[in-house]
Coordinates of C-alpha atoms in Angstrom, one line a residue:
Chain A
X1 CA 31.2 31.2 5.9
X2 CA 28.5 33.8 6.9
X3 CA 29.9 36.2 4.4
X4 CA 29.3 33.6 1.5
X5 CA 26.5 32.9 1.7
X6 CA 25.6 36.6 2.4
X7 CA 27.4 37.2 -1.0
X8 CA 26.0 34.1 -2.9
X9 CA 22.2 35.0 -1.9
X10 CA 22.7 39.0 -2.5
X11 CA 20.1 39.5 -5.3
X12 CA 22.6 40.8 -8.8
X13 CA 19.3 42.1 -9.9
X14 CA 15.7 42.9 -8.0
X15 CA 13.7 40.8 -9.8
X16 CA 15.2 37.4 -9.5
X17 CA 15.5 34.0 -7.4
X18 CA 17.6 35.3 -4.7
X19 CA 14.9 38.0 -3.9
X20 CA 12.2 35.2 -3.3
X21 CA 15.0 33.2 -1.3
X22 CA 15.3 36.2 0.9
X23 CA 11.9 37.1 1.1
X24 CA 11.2 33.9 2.8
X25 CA 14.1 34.1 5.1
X26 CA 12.6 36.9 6.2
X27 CA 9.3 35.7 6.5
X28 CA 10.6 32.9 8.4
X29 CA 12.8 34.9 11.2
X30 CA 9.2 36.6 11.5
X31 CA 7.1 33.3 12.2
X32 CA 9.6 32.2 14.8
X33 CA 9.8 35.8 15.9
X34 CA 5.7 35.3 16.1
X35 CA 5.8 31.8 17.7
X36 CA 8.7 33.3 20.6
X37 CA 5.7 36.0 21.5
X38 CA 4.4 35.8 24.8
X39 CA 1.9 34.5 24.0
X40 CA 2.5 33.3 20.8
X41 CA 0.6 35.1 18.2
X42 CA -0.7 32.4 16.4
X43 CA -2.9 34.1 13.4
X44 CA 0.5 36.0 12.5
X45 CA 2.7 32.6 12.8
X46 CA 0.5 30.4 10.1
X47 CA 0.6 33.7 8.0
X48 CA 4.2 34.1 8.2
X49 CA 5.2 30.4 8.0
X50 CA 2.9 29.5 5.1
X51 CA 4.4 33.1 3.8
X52 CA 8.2 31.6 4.4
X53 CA 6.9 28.4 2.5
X54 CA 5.7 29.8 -0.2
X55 CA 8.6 32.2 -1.1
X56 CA 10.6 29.5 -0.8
X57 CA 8.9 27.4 -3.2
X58 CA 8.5 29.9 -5.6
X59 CA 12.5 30.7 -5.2
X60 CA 13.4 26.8 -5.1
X61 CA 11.7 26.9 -8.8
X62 CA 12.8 29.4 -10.0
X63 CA 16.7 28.9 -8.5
X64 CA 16.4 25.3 -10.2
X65 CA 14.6 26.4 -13.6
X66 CA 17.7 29.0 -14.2
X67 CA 20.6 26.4 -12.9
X68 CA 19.4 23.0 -13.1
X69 CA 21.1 19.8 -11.1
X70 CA 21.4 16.9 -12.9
X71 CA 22.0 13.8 -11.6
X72 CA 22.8 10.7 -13.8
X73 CA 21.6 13.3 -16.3
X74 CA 18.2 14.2 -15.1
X75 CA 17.2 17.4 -13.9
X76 CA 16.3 16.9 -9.9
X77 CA 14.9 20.3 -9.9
X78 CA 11.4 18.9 -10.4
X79 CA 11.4 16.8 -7.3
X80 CA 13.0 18.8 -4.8
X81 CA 9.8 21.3 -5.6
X82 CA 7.5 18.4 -6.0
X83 CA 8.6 17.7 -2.2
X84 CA 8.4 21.0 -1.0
X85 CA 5.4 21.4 -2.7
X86 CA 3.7 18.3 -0.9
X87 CA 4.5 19.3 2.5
X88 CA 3.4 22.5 1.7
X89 CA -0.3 21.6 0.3
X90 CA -0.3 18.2 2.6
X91 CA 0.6 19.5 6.0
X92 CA -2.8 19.7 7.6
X93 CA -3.5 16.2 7.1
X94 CA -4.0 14.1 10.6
X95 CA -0.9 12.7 11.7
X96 CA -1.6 9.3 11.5
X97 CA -1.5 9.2 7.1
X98 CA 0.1 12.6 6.5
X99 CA 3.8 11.3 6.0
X100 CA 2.1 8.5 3.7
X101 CA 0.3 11.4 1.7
X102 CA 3.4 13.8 1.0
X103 CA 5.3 10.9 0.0
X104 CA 2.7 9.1 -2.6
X105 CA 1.5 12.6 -3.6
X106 CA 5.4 13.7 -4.6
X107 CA 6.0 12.2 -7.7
X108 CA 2.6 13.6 -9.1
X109 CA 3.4 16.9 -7.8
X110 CA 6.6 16.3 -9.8
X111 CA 5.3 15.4 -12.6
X112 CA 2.7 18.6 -12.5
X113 CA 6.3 20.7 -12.1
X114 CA 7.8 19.1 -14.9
X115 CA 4.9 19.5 -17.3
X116 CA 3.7 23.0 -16.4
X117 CA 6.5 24.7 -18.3
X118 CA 5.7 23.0 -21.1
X119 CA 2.4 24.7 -21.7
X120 CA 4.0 28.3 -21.1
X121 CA 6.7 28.2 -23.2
X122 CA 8.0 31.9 -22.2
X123 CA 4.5 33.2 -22.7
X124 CA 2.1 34.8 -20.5
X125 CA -0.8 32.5 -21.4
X126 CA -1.2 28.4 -21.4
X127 CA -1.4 26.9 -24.6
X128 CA -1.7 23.5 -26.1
X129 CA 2.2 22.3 -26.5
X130 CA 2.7 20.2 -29.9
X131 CA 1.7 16.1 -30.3
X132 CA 5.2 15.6 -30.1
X133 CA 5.8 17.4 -27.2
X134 CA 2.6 16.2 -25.5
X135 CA 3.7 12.7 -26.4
X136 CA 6.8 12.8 -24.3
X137 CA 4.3 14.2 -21.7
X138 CA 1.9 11.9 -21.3
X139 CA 4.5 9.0 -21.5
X140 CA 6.9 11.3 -18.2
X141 CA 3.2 12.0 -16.9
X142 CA 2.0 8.1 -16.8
X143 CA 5.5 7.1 -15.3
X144 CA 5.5 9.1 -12.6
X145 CA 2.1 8.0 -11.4
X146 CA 3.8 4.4 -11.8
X147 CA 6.7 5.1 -9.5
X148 CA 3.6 6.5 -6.6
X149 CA 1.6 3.4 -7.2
X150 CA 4.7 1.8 -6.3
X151 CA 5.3 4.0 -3.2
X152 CA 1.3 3.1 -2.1
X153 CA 2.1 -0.4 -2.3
X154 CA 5.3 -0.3 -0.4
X155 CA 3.3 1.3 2.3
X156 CA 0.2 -1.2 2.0
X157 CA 2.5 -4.2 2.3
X158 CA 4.3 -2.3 5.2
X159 CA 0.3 -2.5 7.0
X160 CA 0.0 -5.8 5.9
X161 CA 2.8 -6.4 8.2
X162 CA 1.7 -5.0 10.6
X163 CA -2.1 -6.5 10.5
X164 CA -0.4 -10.1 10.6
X165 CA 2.8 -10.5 12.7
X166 CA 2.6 -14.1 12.3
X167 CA 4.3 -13.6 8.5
X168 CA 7.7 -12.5 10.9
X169 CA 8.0 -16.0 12.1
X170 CA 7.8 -17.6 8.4
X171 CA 11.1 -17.5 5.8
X172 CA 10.6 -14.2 4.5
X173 CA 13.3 -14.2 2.2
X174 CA 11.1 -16.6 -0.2
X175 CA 9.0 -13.6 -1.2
X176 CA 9.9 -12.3 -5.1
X177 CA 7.9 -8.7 -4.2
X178 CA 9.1 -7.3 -1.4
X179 CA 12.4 -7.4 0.3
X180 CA 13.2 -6.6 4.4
X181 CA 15.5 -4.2 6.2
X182 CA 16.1 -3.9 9.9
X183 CA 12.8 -6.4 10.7
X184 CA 13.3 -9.2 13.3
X185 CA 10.5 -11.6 14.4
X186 CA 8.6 -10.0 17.4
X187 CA 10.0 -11.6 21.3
X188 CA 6.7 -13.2 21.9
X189 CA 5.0 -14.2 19.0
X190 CA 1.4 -13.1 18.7
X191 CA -0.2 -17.1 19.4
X192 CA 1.3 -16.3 22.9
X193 CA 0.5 -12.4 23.3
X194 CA -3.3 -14.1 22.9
X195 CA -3.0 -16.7 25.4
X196 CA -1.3 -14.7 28.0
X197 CA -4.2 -12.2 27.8
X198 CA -6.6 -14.9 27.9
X199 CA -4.6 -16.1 31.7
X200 CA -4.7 -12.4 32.4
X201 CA -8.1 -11.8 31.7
X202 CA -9.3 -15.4 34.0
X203 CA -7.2 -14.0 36.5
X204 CA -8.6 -10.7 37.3
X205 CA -12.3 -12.4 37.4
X206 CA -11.5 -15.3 39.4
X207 CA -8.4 -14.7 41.8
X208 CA -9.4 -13.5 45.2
X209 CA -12.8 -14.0 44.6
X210 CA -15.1 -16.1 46.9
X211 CA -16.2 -19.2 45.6
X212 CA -19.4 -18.7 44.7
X213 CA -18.3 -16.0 42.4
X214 CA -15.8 -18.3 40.4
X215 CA -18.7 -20.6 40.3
X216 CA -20.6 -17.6 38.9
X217 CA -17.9 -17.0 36.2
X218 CA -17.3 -20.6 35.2
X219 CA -21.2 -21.1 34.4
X220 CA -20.9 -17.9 32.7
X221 CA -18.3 -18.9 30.8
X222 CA -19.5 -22.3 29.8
X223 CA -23.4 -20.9 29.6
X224 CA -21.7 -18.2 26.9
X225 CA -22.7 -15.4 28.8
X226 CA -18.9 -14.5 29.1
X227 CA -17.6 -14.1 25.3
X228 CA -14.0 -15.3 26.1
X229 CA -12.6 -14.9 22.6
X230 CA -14.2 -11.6 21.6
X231 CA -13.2 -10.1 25.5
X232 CA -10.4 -11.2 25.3
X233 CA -9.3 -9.6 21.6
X234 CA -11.1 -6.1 22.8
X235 CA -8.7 -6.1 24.8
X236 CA -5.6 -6.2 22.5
X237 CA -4.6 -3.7 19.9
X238 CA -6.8 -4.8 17.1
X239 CA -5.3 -6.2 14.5
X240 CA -6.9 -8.3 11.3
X241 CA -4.9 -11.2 12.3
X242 CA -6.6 -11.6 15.3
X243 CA -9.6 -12.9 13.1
X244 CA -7.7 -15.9 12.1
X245 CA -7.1 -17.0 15.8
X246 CA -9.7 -19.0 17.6
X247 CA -9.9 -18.6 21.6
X248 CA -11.4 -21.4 23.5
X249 CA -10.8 -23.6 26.5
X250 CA -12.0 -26.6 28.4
X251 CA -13.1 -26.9 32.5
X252 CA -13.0 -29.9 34.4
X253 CA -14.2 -29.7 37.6
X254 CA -12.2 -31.5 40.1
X255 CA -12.7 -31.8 44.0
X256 CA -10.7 -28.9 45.4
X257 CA -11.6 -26.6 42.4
X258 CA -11.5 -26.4 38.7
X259 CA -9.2 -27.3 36.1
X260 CA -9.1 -25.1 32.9
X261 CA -7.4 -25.9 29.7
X262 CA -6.8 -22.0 27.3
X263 CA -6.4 -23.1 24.0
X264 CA -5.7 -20.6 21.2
X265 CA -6.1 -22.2 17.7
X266 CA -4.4 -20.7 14.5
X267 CA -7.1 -21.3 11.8
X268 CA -4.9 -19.0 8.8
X269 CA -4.1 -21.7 6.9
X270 CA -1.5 -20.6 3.4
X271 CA 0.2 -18.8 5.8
X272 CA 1.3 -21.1 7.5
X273 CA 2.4 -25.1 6.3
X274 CA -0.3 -26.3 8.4
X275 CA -2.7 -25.6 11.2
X276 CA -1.3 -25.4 15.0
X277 CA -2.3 -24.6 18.3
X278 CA -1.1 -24.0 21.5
X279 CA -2.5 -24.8 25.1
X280 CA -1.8 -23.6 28.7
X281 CA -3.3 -25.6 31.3
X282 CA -4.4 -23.8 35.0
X283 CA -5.5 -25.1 38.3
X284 CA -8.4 -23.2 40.2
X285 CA -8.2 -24.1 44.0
X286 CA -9.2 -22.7 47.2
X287 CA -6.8 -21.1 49.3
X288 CA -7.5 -22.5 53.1
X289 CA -6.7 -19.3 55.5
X290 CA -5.5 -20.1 58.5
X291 CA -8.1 -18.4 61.1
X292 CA -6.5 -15.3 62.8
X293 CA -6.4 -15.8 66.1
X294 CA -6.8 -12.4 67.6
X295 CA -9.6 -11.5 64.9
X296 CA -13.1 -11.0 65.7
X297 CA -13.9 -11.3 61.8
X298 CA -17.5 -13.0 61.4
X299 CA -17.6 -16.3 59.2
X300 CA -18.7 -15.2 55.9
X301 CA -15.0 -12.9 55.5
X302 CA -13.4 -15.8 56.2
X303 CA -14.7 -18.0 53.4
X304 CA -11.9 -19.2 51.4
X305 CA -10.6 -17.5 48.3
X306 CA -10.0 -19.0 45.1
X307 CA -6.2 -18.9 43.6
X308 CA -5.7 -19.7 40.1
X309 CA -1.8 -21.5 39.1
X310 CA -1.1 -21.7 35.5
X311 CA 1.6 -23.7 33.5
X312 CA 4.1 -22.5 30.8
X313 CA 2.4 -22.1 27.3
X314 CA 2.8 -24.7 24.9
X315 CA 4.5 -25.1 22.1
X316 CA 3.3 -25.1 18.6
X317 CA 1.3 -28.7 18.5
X318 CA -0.9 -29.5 15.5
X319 CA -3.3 -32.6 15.0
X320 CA -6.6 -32.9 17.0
X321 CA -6.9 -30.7 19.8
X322 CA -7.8 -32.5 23.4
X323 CA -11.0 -31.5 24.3
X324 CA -11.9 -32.9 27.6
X325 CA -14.2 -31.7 29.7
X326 CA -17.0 -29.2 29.3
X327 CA -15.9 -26.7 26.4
X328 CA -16.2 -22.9 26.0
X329 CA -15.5 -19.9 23.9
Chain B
X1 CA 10.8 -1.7 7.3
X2 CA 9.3 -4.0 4.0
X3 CA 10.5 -2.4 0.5
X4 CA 8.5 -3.0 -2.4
X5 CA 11.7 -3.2 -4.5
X6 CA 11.2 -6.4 -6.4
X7 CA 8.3 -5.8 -7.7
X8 CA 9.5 -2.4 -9.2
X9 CA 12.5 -4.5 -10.8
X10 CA 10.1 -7.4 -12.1
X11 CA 7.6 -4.5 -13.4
X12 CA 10.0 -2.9 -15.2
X13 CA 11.5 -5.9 -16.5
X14 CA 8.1 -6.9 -17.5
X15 CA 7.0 -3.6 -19.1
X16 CA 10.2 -3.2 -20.9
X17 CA 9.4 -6.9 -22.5
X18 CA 6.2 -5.9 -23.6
X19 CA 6.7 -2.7 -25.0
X20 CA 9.3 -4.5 -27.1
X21 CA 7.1 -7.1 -28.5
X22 CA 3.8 -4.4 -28.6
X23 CA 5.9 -1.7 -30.4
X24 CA 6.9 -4.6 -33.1
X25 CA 4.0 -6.1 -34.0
X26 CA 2.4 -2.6 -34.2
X27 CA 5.3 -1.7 -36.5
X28 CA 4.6 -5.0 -38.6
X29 CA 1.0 -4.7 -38.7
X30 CA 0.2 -1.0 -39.0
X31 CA 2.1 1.8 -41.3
X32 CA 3.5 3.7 -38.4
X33 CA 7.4 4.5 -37.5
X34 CA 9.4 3.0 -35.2
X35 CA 9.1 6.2 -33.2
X36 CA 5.7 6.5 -33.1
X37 CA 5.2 2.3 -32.6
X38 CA 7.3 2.7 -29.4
X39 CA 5.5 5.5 -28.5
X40 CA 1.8 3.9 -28.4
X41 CA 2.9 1.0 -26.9
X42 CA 4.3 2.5 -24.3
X43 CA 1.7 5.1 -23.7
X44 CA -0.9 2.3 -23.6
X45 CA 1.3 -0.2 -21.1
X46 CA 1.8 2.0 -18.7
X47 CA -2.3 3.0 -18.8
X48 CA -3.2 -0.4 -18.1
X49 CA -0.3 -1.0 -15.6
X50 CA -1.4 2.2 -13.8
X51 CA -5.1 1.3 -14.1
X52 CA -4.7 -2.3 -12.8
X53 CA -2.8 -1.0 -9.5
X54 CA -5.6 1.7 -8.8
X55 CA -8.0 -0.9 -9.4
X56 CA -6.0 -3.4 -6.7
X57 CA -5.8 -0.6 -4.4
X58 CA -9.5 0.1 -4.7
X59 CA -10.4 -3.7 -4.3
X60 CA -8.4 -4.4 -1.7
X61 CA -10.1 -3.3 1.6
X62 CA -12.8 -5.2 0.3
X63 CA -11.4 -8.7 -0.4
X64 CA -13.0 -11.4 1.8
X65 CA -10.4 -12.4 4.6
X66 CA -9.8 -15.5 3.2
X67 CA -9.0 -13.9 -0.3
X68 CA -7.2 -11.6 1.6
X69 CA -4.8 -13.7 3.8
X70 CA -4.1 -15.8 0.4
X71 CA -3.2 -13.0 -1.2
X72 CA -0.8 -12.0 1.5
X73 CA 0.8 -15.1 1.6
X74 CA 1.4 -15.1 -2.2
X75 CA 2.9 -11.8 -1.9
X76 CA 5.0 -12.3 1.3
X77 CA 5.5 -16.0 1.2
X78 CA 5.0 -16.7 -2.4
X79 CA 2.9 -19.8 -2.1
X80 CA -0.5 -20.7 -3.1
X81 CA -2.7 -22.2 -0.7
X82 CA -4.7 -25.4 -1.9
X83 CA -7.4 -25.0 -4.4
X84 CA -5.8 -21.7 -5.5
X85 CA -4.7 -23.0 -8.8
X86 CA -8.8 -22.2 -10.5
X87 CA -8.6 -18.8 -9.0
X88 CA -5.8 -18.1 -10.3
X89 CA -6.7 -19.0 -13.6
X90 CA -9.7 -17.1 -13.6
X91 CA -8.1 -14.2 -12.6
X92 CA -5.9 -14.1 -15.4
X93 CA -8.5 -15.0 -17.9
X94 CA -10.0 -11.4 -16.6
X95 CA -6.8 -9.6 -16.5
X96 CA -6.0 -10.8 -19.9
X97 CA -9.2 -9.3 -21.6
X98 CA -9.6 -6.2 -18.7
X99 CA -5.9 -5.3 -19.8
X100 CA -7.1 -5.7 -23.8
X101 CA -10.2 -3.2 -23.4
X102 CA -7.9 -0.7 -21.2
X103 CA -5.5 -0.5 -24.0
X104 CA -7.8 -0.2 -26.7
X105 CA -10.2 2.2 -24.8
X106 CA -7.0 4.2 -24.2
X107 CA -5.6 4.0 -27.4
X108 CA -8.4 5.2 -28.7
X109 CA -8.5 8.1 -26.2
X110 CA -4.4 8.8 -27.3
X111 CA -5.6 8.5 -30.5
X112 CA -8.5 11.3 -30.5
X113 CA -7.3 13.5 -28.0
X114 CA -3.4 13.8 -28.7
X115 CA -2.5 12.4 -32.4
X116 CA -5.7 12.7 -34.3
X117 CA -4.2 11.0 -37.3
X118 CA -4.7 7.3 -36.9
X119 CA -1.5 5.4 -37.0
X120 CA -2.4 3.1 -39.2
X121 CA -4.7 5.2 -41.7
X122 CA -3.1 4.8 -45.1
X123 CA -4.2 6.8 -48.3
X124 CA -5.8 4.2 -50.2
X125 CA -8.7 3.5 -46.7
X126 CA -8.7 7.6 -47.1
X127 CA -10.1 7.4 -50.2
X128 CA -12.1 4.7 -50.3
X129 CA -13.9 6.2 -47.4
X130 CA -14.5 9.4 -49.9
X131 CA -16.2 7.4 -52.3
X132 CA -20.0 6.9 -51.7
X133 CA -20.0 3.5 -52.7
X134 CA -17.6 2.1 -50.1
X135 CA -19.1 4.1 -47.9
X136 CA -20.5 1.5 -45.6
X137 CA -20.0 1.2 -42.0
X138 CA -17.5 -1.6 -42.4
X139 CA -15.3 0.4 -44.5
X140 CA -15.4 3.2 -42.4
X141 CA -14.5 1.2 -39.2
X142 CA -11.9 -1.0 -41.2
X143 CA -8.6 0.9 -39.8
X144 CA -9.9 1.3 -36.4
X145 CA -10.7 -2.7 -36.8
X146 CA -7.2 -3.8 -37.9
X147 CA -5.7 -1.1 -34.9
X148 CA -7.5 -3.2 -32.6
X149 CA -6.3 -6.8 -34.0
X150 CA -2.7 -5.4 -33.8
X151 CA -3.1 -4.5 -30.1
X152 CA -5.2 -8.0 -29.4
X153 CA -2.0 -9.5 -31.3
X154 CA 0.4 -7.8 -29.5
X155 CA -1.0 -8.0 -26.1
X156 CA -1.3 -11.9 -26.4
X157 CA 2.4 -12.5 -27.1
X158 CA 3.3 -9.8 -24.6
X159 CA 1.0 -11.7 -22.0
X160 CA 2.2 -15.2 -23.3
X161 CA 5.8 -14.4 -22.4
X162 CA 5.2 -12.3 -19.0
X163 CA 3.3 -15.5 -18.2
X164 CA 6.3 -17.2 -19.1
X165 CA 8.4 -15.4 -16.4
X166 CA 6.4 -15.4 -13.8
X167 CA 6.3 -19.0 -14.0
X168 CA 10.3 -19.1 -14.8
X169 CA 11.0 -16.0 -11.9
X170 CA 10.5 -19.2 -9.5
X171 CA 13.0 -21.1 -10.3

């Protein structure tokens, strides 16, 4: 095995792909020799690794322009150097949109591969190829923008998905652009990941507190000084569908403590048939502590505490919403 | 993952329908080849196909929301919300006429950049351009006139029978 390859890639002449092919072999074993340093010596790594890519491209090229692969009876040189080229020019991009760059960027860099020879020819210097020949260009140049257009969009509607989970919970099937793979509806869908965050968030400023401080919170929250909807979506991941949900609730204030309906209000309308929300309803009482008998507390720690009991969420209910009480949001 | 894959079929499908129709009523109307007729059309469809998605990719972080969630429902869902039906309209009426000036603009571009022989100059325009009496403005611009009535023609029956399968895709 070894001794193939050793005979496959030893150069028949000096000048030729295999030379390049070894060159950045060699260049390679260096970088991770550089990278295996104690420390690492960095400078010398990026030299050496952009050294290995490099020779490699070059002998990819070359490899491919002397025996080209065709597939289905087109040359594949082009793209594999197109590809190698793109992670090669594109790999200090931030993580987040480097993968989307090298891919979207490939078929131009193809297209550049493809068209480059052209204007040599076998000579040393460029030159204007012939209106026939630039007319095939133009038309191979044109279509490989096309097919990275199309890559863009395929990752633009893969955002879109990702900016409004609520599409998951629709027939996706009816769609004539785009087709799915390996995509199921999200566990809790995101009408519920609201509301749940909007119990959460009542919780931690209400349960355990002393009455007057729920008192404080409730007036706050009807008296907008508490932002409930905008609090309550700083806190999520921030997504564009969040926009299309509105956050509100209703208090009613009963003897032993409050009673607070959390609506959360889909508002996005084509995307759905029709407009829906869904409701959680939660009881605010006091918690009446039995005095410890051995304890020497004074009064005020004894006051009572307020406890806060919520329901199961709703389901998806459309029509008016029951507003009853005093209203917030 | 979502793949784009439809679209790529029903753009190709599209594309290869009006290249067809283009690249015959250049042939018909203009003294080209069949060669060089398939050529331009070609040449000039895929400009305005790859113009249109730059411009879409430019407009959309822009969009209004609402604009915005419509369009993803048409895409993902393909529905129209209520009221769309004007929009829609409107839109093409645009497309229609952004698409024309794109493909003249380019073929003119094609024309002086790549081929500088018209396709559609013929020896008898050549001299009459030559001879100082004819040698008005309107003569002179006669060929590149008739060019751009063969694109206007073929880019409305191209458009009439895309529109025709987009509205026939949905059945």
């Amino acid at each position: 095995m070894l001794k193939y390859w050793i005979d496959r890639l030893r150069p028949p002449r000096p000048f030729c792909w295999e030379t390049l092919i070894l060159l950045s072999i060699f260049s390679g074993l260096l970088s991770v020799f550089s990278w295996l340093l104690v420390p690492p010596a960095l400078n010398a790594y990026h030299f050496t690794h952009t050294g290995f890519l490099i020779f490699f491209v070059l002998g990819t090229a070359w490899w491919q322009w002397e025996r080209p692969i065709t597939v289905l009876g087109i040359k594949i040189g082009p793209w594999i150097v197109g590809l190698l080229l793109s992670i090669l020019l594109l790999d200090d991009l931030p993580e987040n949109w480097r993968h989307q760059g090298m891919i979207v960027t490939w078929p131009l860099l193809t297209a550049s591969v493809r068209s480059v020879p052209k204007f040599f020819r076998g000579q040393l210097l460029p030159s204007w190829p012939p209106i026939s020949m630039l007319k095939e260009l133009t038309v191979m140049f044109l279509f490989h923008v096309l097919i990275s257009l199309w890559l863009q969009f395929g990752f633009l509607l893969n955002q879109w998905m990702i900016n409004y989970p609520s599409l998951l919970t629709e027939d996706l099937t009816r769609s004539s652009f785009a087709i799915y793979r390996g995509i199921e509806a999200p566990e809790i869908p995101q009408g519920n990941i609201l509301i749940n965050e909007m119990e959460a968030f009542l919780r931690e400023q209400i349960e355990g507190q002393q009455l007057p401080r729920v008192d404080q919170v409730i007036s706050g929250l009807l008296e907008n000084r508490i932002e409930m909807d905008k609090t309550v979506k700083k806190r999520l991941p921030n997504i564009e569908e969040n926009q299309w949900w509105e956050l509100r609730g209703t208090v009613i204030q009963r003897q032993a403590g409050y009673g607070i309906t959390l609506f959360a209000i889909w508002t996005g309308l084509p995307l759905t048939g029709e407009e829906y929300y869904l409701e959680k309803s939660c009881e605010i009482s006091r918690t009446f502590r039995q005095p410890e008998p051995a304890s020497s507390r004074p009064p005020a720690e004894a006051l009572d505490r307020a406890q806060m009991e919520c329901g199961p969420t709703s389901d998806r209910k459309s029509g008016p919403i029951p507003l009853l009480g005093q209203g917030f949001d | 993952m979502v793949f784009p894959l439809p679209t790529i079929l029903l753009q190709t499908f599209i594309l290869t329908i009006s290249v067809a129709i283009e690249s015959s009523v250049f042939y018909a109307r203009c003294q080209v080849s069949r060669k060089t007729s398939v050529e331009y059309a070609l040449s000039i469809n895929l400009i305005s196909t790859c113009v249109g998605w730059i411009f879409f990719f430019y407009i959309e972080p822009f969009l209004s929301p609402t604009l915005k969630i419509k369009l993803i429902t048409y895409v993902f869902l393909n529905q129209l919300g209520e009221g769309s039906l004007s929009l829609i309209f409107g839109i093409g009426f645009v497309l229609f006429w952004a698409n024309f000036a794109i493909k003249l603009i380019s073929l003119n571009l094609f024309n002086k950049i790549i081929d500088s022989a018209y396709p559609l100059k013929t020896e008898a325009e050549v001299d009459l351009e030559e001879d100082a009496r004819y040698y008005t403005r309107k003569i002179k611009k006669a060929p590149e006139r008739r060019q751009a009535m063969a694109v206007l023609w073929g880019h409305s029956y191209s458009h009439s029978v895309i529109l025709l399968v987009l509205w026939l895709k949905d059945f």
